[in-house]
Structure formats: C-alpha cells, structure tokens
C-alpha cells in the first residue's frame, strides 16, 4: 500500500478526526434549559400523604424522596436518602443508615427525626387519611419506627415483609415544617393548592416555583440537592420543569405536534398520527414495552345471598355457568386478541395471559396456560360441557334447557374498553350466547362490584406494578377487589385457598428466588382457573424531543424517572 | 281550506325540498334492511376503517363492463397506517337483488334479499367501514330507523300527554289548572339534559336492547310534554268561553269528550307546527345520550352512537367518513326546521287570514 | 217544568230575583224581557250551565219529579240533551266550526245511546228531513259556515230534538233571522210541538213571536217577573207598566 500523500484534503480530515475524539465538549451534559410536559388535570393538593390521585403525585414526585428508590431500568431497589441498610437474622428489624449532608430545600438538615415524624406522626396518625397506611400495616399491626441517632432509623416489623424495601420509596416529609400543623390537627388541610411554593419543602431535585390553577405549574432546580452524577456533576441539569394543564389527551397531542410541549405519551392508536412527524418535529418515538396493569373479562362467581332479600346475588341458573370452568375456558378461546391489537392499537400492544405484565421483570411468568382465539374450539368445549342449541332457535341452552343469556357491561368513559367489550360480545354471540351489552357509568359499575353484586360479566382493568404482593386486595379471597367473589369468609374453592397461602407465604419470604417460585405458581393457577380472562395490554409509547440527553424511557416509570440526570443537548 | 294551505306551502321551495329530503330519509329508514347490503352487526375485522369502495365500470383494458369492486389487500406501512390495495385478480361484480344477511320484512316475513351487494369474501363499503369493518352505509340506514323512530315515538307520546293535560287544565281552570301548571313548571325547570341523565340512571341495567330503546323513548317524552301543555292550556282557556262549548254541554256531552272532540281540534295547527319543530330536539337528545354511551348500545346502531366512534383526532384524520352520521343528523334537523317554519307561515292564523 | 223562587246573583248582585213559572206539557211558554232582564240567565240556570261567577242562590227547578238544581252531575248530564235540550240564537257560533254538522248531530247519539255508525247516520238524516232540510246528505257533510242561516238554524233544531226531549229551552231562536225565515222557524217549532209532544221555554224579546207561538207568557224586568198569564190576556190587557212599554215597541 502506498503512503497517503499529505494533501490539504487529507489534513482537513485528519484534523476533524482529532477534533472529534479529543474534544469532550459534546459528550458532557450542560446545565440549563426547561422541559415542557403536560398534565390532564390540576393537582388536588401538594400534600403527598393525603393525595389519592396521580395529578398530585406528578408534582410531588419531583419534590420528595424516600429512603430507597426504584431504578426504573433494572427494576431493583437502590439507595436514596438512606445510603445503606441492614436486616436482622429473623427478618423483622431493618436498620437504615441515612445519607449525611442532605439538606431540605430550605437549608435545614435532613435527619432521622424527619423519617420518624413521617411515619409515626403522619402515616400512622389516626386523624390523617393516609393512602400509604395500608402498605405499612400487616394484619392490623403497624411497624415500630425509632430513631437510633441523627442518621440512623430502625424499623421493627411484626413479620417478615418482602416488599418492605420497595415500599420505602415512601416520600419523607420535613418535621420542622409540618410538626405544628400536626399538633394543631390541621394536617389534612396543609399544603393545599394555595400554599406559597417556598413552603413546600422537600429533599428532591426540584422544588415548586409557581402554580396557576387550570394553566400550569412550574418546578425549578433545587440548588441544595444532594445527588451527583457519576462524573461528579451537581444535579439536576435542567433549570425548570413546566407542566401545562390540558383538558384531554387529544389537546396534549396537538400541543406536542405544534411544538409547544416536549413530550407526549401515546398509544398505538395515535402512532400513525405522530410518527410521520418525527423528522419535522425533531423528536423520536420510543417503544418502552407493555403497559403495566391488566385488562380482562370477569364473571360473577359470587354464591352469596343478599341478607336483605334472602335471595342469591346472582341468578343460580347463571351462577352454574359462571362457576363452570369449561364455560370460562370457552370464553377465553373467544377473545380475539390479535384483531384487538390490530384494530385498537394499530398492531402495537401485547396479548395478556397473566396478572403480571412482561414489564414487571422478575415476577413475570411467561409459562402460563394460554388460550388461542379459536371459535370452533370454544364451541366444542361448550358442547362437551352440555351447552348446545337444543331447540334450533340460534341460542345455546344449558343441560337444564335454560338459554344462555347474561348481561355484559363496562364503563362508558373508556372508548377502548367499550370497543374490546363489543368485540368480545360479538364473538360470544356467534358462539350462541345471548349477551346483552350495556355500558354503565364508572361509579355505577364500581357500586355493583363493591356493594350490590348485581352483575353478570364485566370488562374492566386494573393498574399494576412489579410487586405482586400489592395486588393482595385482588387475589386474597378476603380482598375487597377480589372481584368475582369479594370478601369471602373462607376460600370458596381449593385454588383460591392455594392462592391465599401463596400470598401469605410470598410476602414473608425475603429470598427473591423463592418468592418467584411462589408467584409463578400463582400466575399458573390463575391462567388455569380463569377468574379473570385477560385480553390485551397497550404498548407504552413515548414521543420525546431529540434535544434531551440521558433519556432512559421505561415502561415502569415513564421516560423521565431520572429527571435529575436529564439535560439539554446544546 | 286544506288545499289552499297546501298550495301555499308548495310555493316555498326550501320547504318542499326539505319535505322531499325527509321523505327520502324516512323511506330509506323504513326499508333499511332491504336497501343496506349488510345487517348492522355484520363485521369483518380485517377491514377495519376500510375506505369507501371504488366501484369500477371499466376493466384493465378500458372496456365497459358491469360494475365491480376489487378485493382488498391490507398492509400496514412504516407508520402503522393502513394501506388498502386493490387486488387486480380478485373482481367482485356488483349485483342487484342479492342474497344477504337474514332479516324479517316488517318483523314478520323472513327473507334474505337485499337491493345490492357483492359475493363473499368481497366487501362493498359504499361509505367506508368503521373500526370493526362494519359497513357505515348499512349502519347509517339502520341507525336512521332507530334515531328517527325514537324521535317520532317520543314526540307522539309527549304530545298526547301534553295535549290532554293542557286541555284538561285549560278547560277546567281554577284549582285543577293551578296544580297542573305547577307540575308543568316543575318539569320545565329541570335542565333537560340532566333530567335525561338522571332518568337514564334509573333504568335497570339488565334491560335488553328493546327495553332500553323503549325506556329512552319514554324518558325523552317525559322531558318534552310540559311546554306543549302550557301553550295548549292557554289556548283552551279562551276556547272554553266559546258558545259551541256551551252548546255541547247542553247536549249532555261529557267533559272529556268536549275537550277531545271539540276543543283540542282547534289547537291542531299549532300542535302540528310544534310537532315538526320538536322532533329535531328528540333526535338530538337521543344522539347526545348515545354519544356518551348511555343510549342505544352496541351492536345496535343509532346516529348518536355511530358518531361516538368519531370522537378522536386519529379516527377523523384517517377515516373521515366516520363523521357522516353527524352530517345526517344535521340535514335531518335542518329539514324539520325548514318544514316546520313553512308550516307555521301557512297555518298561523295571524299571517294567513 | 216548574221553576220556583229561583234566585241567581253575581258578586252579590241579584240578576234573577225570586222567579217562578210553570211550563205545562205540550205548551209553549214565552219568557219575555229586554236585554239584561235575566231571562237568558233563568234558562241557563235550569240546566246549571251558568258562567263562572254566577251563583244560584236559591230556588228549585222541578222536572220529571226531581229538582234539577240539586241532582248529581252525572244525572244532570243524562238530562241534558236527552230530556231537556237547548237551541241558541246564533247557530254559527253554537256549532263547532271545525266539525261537520252531521258529526255534531251524531254526537248527541254517541253521548246518550249506543247506536252504531250506520244507525246514527240514518237517524241524523231522518232528523234533517223532519226539520225541512231538502238535501240532508249534503248538509250532513257540510261545515257550519257552508250553510245558509236558515239551514243552520234548522240543523240546530234537529240536533235539539234528536232524542225527543220533553222540553226545549230556546234562547232567542229567531232573533238573528230575517222575517221570512223567522216565520218558517216558528212554524217548525209548532210542528215539532205537535209531532213530538214537546214543551218549549221560549226566551225572547220579540213580542211578535210571542203573539204567534206562545201559550203562556211571563214578562221579566230587572231580574223579576212583573207580569204573567196566558199570552192572549197579557198581550191584550197588559197590566204592568213595563209590559205596556214592550208592547209599544211591537205595535
């Protein structure tokens, strides 16, 4: 090979090469800038303890922190306000060693007093309606929370509690700001929407700067934030986070396309609308994987009797069908998941077969029983179980000659769910079942599920997460959300009994591998017994402007779980 | 007298046009089963949001042939948009008086003949398809049946009630009149739409679709009778002073007979106009209920619940034909108003005498 | 029919004051007076058809063995039209303009009998014939405003006698007719009295009519009866000043 002559052209290329490699400038995150996001409703308060809705959490998640935090990418627990911890042999006592030098955003030091205050005076306070109390109460027993020294806190649990570390991402609130309100029993009204932003004191990367009702709320950098990047940079990089309050998702989408907003969460349905604008709008659409939660058909298997009327809640004729596993299996074969995803999600989405979503990580069990969409198979299962058209009227009848007819509802406000329900109804009808579809108002539906129990079949959804134990209210037979037969005194079936056992065992097992075995079994049982017949899950799609660096979009916590690390590419 | 009114009406071109359009729409609704190539629940999920079918009259060589449609190949492009491509080797000729979905003429005589259609697996979507591949043209026709009939039935019931109650109140006067008018005012006081929602919440959820339909008709008629009753009552208050009422009494006719046979016919011209101008309100009320999911339920079609599917930017952008039900509601309401106005010009004693 | 001590007031002002008279069977009794004398009110009071605000303060109206002023509403309704009928002054107003004459006559049958459509039509045509209408079918189908005044009046009379009532109260039946028609209508009354055994309470201000038709007369002024007797006597020898005044208008 002949040596390359040193022409000016070559020199230029060489210089560019050196420049590219030797200049670290473009790789280093820079400070400054804002990110504009949307929220579909106003927060109800800035009080993280009493808050029940996501709009409030949207604000407080940037302001407060817990002793631990979840790494949304690895789904593992990581230190936050606590830098390390220990657990005793018997698994009952947890000792947290708090991070030194952490300050509240008003300059006061963060100490163990704040942790003890948050638990003993806020969460466990009978006068305060805290949404976290249930998580920190096991069999009606609370935890003992004591200060060991300024930087050490000890938690003594009544039993072993596997989800404990995850639950300790619970936001810690400042004692010096709130102790007075608690003493005066005014805490439930503290930190409402008219609070001056400087009063909302947290340890997080940002603090509240302003709130204009119905319009926007703005968070700014907390200059006293303790966290540093791997390279040692003080975090956060961004100056501001602006949330615009918009009426609905369509409006948010339009603002995003207009350039007013930096991020929009979309579903497969909206993909063809947003994606073609990627280059023009200078953004990228990320597919973060399946959504959490579940979407399903549930049949009423409640065999209880209404104490007022002495009549069973469910017509015994129908009860027979709903309790028949073959009936439910046939229905499971009539769920056209592929077409649902094609029609409602433009081909995105994931068929759901289990309570845990694929995005849930460790506890997701893919090896459950699956039911393919096969109407002929469904018909055969029904026929073998005795459901056939005995009189040629086009409807199938059970062995006692009752026409299989039942009500099928869902909540009217969710268009996607109504469509799913309509598709299922159509297919059940072609199996010969007379299905009366009715969409009901959400509250009406909830009343039926929780108190009056006068329903036959419902299409519904639940939120979900990575910790299976937090679904106890659904899966334990005494749970209020045990939809097909809530609040049983003793388990109605053997498989429900086994699930009860799994949930009692699983929560106390600290070895994650052993836990996985238990919860895998739980998911298999559910797929075999079909108390809930699953449908499809959405894909989490995020459209984010390209000017942001350090983006790590996840399904678990959205694209901005690491907001303190995010910067603007200059 | 009737002939003169009719020729005067005919002079108004808009009114005649409105009447003709209404006639066409109602006739189409009446014969929906026959005119529509598909039943309202016939779905073909692969053809989700299929665009209106192109009917071809020339083949590839360019020569004239009987009309046909091509089979469709459905693909997703890189943006997950649906692309419908014609399959040149699959031709489905358009035939008339074809065999199709079963139905019963007037609910009695079973038959399968439809005006036009194509052989399976071809599909003909005159005005496009909805999310589940259901033919919008067919569903619009079936929906017309429900939306229009709810309007007419609802008006019929509330007008019967309003006429009778107004007649009784106006004829008897005094305390009866007072009590009845207070009740009317109570009904009129409620914001109509919220009364609608409240009554709808009371309907038991285990009603099947026919019962829901009837319940909606009853609910709508509940709202509308009061204002008519008030006007009729006013007219009757003056009518009862007329001598023929006295004469009728001397003949020993019962009060009810006098009200119905003698007094109410005088309110006919007003009532007719009021009917014409009220029907749109009923159609819109049903549409509003169905739009938010509390009216006619899937799979039955009404213009309102057809429109519910159009409530999203994505749907409107990629399948704009989904807005047709709104167009039909608009046209129908306009026509009723135009005809009603023309009727008022013709029948109002103040302007025509 | 016997009216005894009838008193009607409005707003505590007496417009009919202690009126008594007797209408014999098969006779025509004329109740005469100027406007405002209370004669029409007397006629209406008998059938309890007074306008609101007018109150029957006292008195009796004995007919067919019972006091019409006291019987129940349903019983009274049966009396009206069937046993006692009324004929009004202006048939154009007394008929309902939006119904045909035939429909309105048939209504009397519908209200009191169970005749079917055919029978009602038959009877109505027969009635129209009796009152001297030459083309009963055409009149039957006509609206009141399509007929001449005379025909209208006859039709109204036909309606009144439909069920062969025993008493007809005629309130100024000829006052809006011209002279020739008046005569014809009066003759019709006489004919009907003979054929159907009718009695007539003839309320009028026209003494010419009284002279021609009435058997008995009572003269009213300001709500009171000032003179009464057989028509021949009263007309020839009026005793009361007012009667004389009235007569002077006629002659």
mmCIF file of C-alpha atoms in Angstrom, chain A residues 250-251 253-254 268-273 275-279 287 336 339 342-348 373 405 407 409 412-413 415 418-419 422-427 429 434 436-441 448 454, chain B residues 41-49 74 76-82 130-134 200-201 203-209 212 292-295 297-300 308-315 317-318:
data_model
loop_
_atom_site.group_PDB
_atom_site.id
_atom_site.type_symbol
_atom_site.label_atom_id
_atom_site.label_comp_id
_atom_site.label_asym_id
_atom_site.label_seq_id
_atom_site.Cartn_x
_atom_site.Cartn_y
_atom_site.Cartn_z
ATOM 1 C CA UNK A 250 -56.171 14.980 22.132
ATOM 2 C CA UNK A 251 -55.337 18.539 23.144
ATOM 3 C CA UNK A 253 -51.214 15.676 21.283
ATOM 4 C CA UNK A 254 -51.982 18.743 19.268
ATOM 5 C CA UNK A 268 -50.606 2.519 19.348
ATOM 6 C CA UNK A 269 -53.792 4.180 18.207
ATOM 7 C CA UNK A 270 -52.108 7.544 17.849
ATOM 8 C CA UNK A 271 -48.875 6.255 16.377
ATOM 9 C CA UNK A 272 -49.771 6.930 12.707
ATOM 10 C CA UNK A 273 -50.653 10.463 13.659
ATOM 11 C CA UNK A 275 -44.729 9.097 13.904
ATOM 12 C CA UNK A 276 -44.662 10.654 10.421
ATOM 13 C CA UNK A 277 -43.740 13.978 12.005
ATOM 14 C CA UNK A 278 -40.574 12.695 13.642
ATOM 15 C CA UNK A 279 -38.127 14.447 11.391
ATOM 16 C CA UNK A 287 -41.472 1.883 22.411
ATOM 17 C CA UNK A 336 -59.684 -12.160 19.530
ATOM 18 C CA UNK A 339 -57.585 -8.273 15.994
ATOM 19 C CA UNK A 342 -54.671 -4.587 15.157
ATOM 20 C CA UNK A 343 -57.826 -2.526 15.306
ATOM 21 C CA UNK A 344 -57.378 -0.637 18.555
ATOM 22 C CA UNK A 345 -53.603 -0.336 18.758
ATOM 23 C CA UNK A 346 -52.508 -0.368 15.135
ATOM 24 C CA UNK A 347 -50.628 -3.562 15.707
ATOM 25 C CA UNK A 348 -48.883 -2.426 18.863
ATOM 26 C CA UNK A 373 -58.574 -17.414 19.514
ATOM 27 C CA UNK A 405 -78.262 -15.264 28.350
ATOM 28 C CA UNK A 407 -75.562 -9.099 30.896
ATOM 29 C CA UNK A 409 -71.063 -4.342 30.968
ATOM 30 C CA UNK A 412 -68.846 4.086 29.274
ATOM 31 C CA UNK A 413 -65.985 6.557 29.641
ATOM 32 C CA UNK A 415 -63.648 4.078 24.471
ATOM 33 C CA UNK A 418 -66.004 -0.362 25.140
ATOM 34 C CA UNK A 419 -64.601 -1.495 21.814
ATOM 35 C CA UNK A 422 -68.125 -5.033 21.877
ATOM 36 C CA UNK A 423 -65.728 -7.291 20.007
ATOM 37 C CA UNK A 424 -65.955 -9.950 22.707
ATOM 38 C CA UNK A 425 -69.719 -9.639 22.781
ATOM 39 C CA UNK A 426 -69.898 -10.199 19.053
ATOM 40 C CA UNK A 427 -67.815 -13.353 19.297
ATOM 41 C CA UNK A 429 -72.877 -14.150 20.307
ATOM 42 C CA UNK A 434 -77.319 -14.192 24.145
ATOM 43 C CA UNK A 436 -76.886 -8.044 26.451
ATOM 44 C CA UNK A 437 -74.305 -5.334 26.331
ATOM 45 C CA UNK A 438 -74.683 -2.188 28.378
ATOM 46 C CA UNK A 439 -72.109 0.458 29.099
ATOM 47 C CA UNK A 440 -72.522 1.952 32.541
ATOM 48 C CA UNK A 441 -71.174 4.967 34.284
ATOM 49 C CA UNK A 448 -72.100 -3.075 41.620
ATOM 50 C CA UNK A 454 -75.867 -7.496 40.891
ATOM 51 C CA UNK B 41 -73.811 -6.160 13.141
ATOM 52 C CA UNK B 42 -72.040 -7.782 10.207
ATOM 53 C CA UNK B 43 -68.380 -7.235 10.968
ATOM 54 C CA UNK B 44 -65.216 -8.156 9.205
ATOM 55 C CA UNK B 45 -62.354 -7.160 11.454
ATOM 56 C CA UNK B 46 -59.648 -7.333 8.839
ATOM 57 C CA UNK B 47 -61.309 -4.462 7.031
ATOM 58 C CA UNK B 48 -61.049 -2.085 9.955
ATOM 59 C CA UNK B 49 -61.526 1.507 8.758
ATOM 60 C CA UNK B 74 -54.466 -4.729 3.686
ATOM 61 C CA UNK B 76 -49.507 -1.536 7.437
ATOM 62 C CA UNK B 77 -46.964 0.990 6.268
ATOM 63 C CA UNK B 78 -43.943 2.066 8.268
ATOM 64 C CA UNK B 79 -46.078 4.463 10.262
ATOM 65 C CA UNK B 80 -48.612 1.734 11.039
ATOM 66 C CA UNK B 81 -51.102 3.354 8.734
ATOM 67 C CA UNK B 82 -53.470 1.028 6.955
ATOM 68 C CA UNK B 130 -65.868 1.550 10.991
ATOM 69 C CA UNK B 131 -63.212 0.191 13.339
ATOM 70 C CA UNK B 132 -64.592 -3.347 13.140
ATOM 71 C CA UNK B 133 -65.110 -3.429 9.409
ATOM 72 C CA UNK B 134 -68.854 -2.840 9.630
ATOM 73 C CA UNK B 200 -81.365 7.141 32.429
ATOM 74 C CA UNK B 201 -79.548 6.186 35.611
ATOM 75 C CA UNK B 203 -83.179 2.302 34.129
ATOM 76 C CA UNK B 204 -82.308 -1.171 35.400
ATOM 77 C CA UNK B 205 -79.104 -2.389 33.816
ATOM 78 C CA UNK B 206 -80.441 -5.805 32.992
ATOM 79 C CA UNK B 207 -82.758 -4.419 30.346
ATOM 80 C CA UNK B 208 -82.260 -5.908 26.943
ATOM 81 C CA UNK B 209 -81.863 -3.615 23.991
ATOM 82 C CA UNK B 212 -83.568 0.160 26.607
ATOM 83 C CA UNK B 292 -71.768 9.420 25.700
ATOM 84 C CA UNK B 293 -72.547 5.749 25.743
ATOM 85 C CA UNK B 294 -75.769 5.849 27.704
ATOM 86 C CA UNK B 295 -78.232 5.493 24.877
ATOM 87 C CA UNK B 297 -75.953 0.167 22.871
ATOM 88 C CA UNK B 298 -73.664 -1.715 20.618
ATOM 89 C CA UNK B 299 -74.260 -3.581 18.331
ATOM 90 C CA UNK B 300 -77.445 -1.652 17.552
ATOM 91 C CA UNK B 308 -69.353 8.279 19.245
ATOM 92 C CA UNK B 309 -66.738 6.461 17.256
ATOM 93 C CA UNK B 310 -65.774 9.685 15.572
ATOM 94 C CA UNK B 311 -64.652 11.302 18.785
ATOM 95 C CA UNK B 312 -60.931 11.235 18.317
ATOM 96 C CA UNK B 313 -58.418 13.049 16.185
ATOM 97 C CA UNK B 314 -56.950 9.809 14.928
ATOM 98 C CA UNK B 315 -60.263 8.478 13.686
ATOM 99 C CA UNK B 317 -57.868 12.080 10.300
ATOM 100 C CA UNK B 318 -57.574 8.575 8.965
#
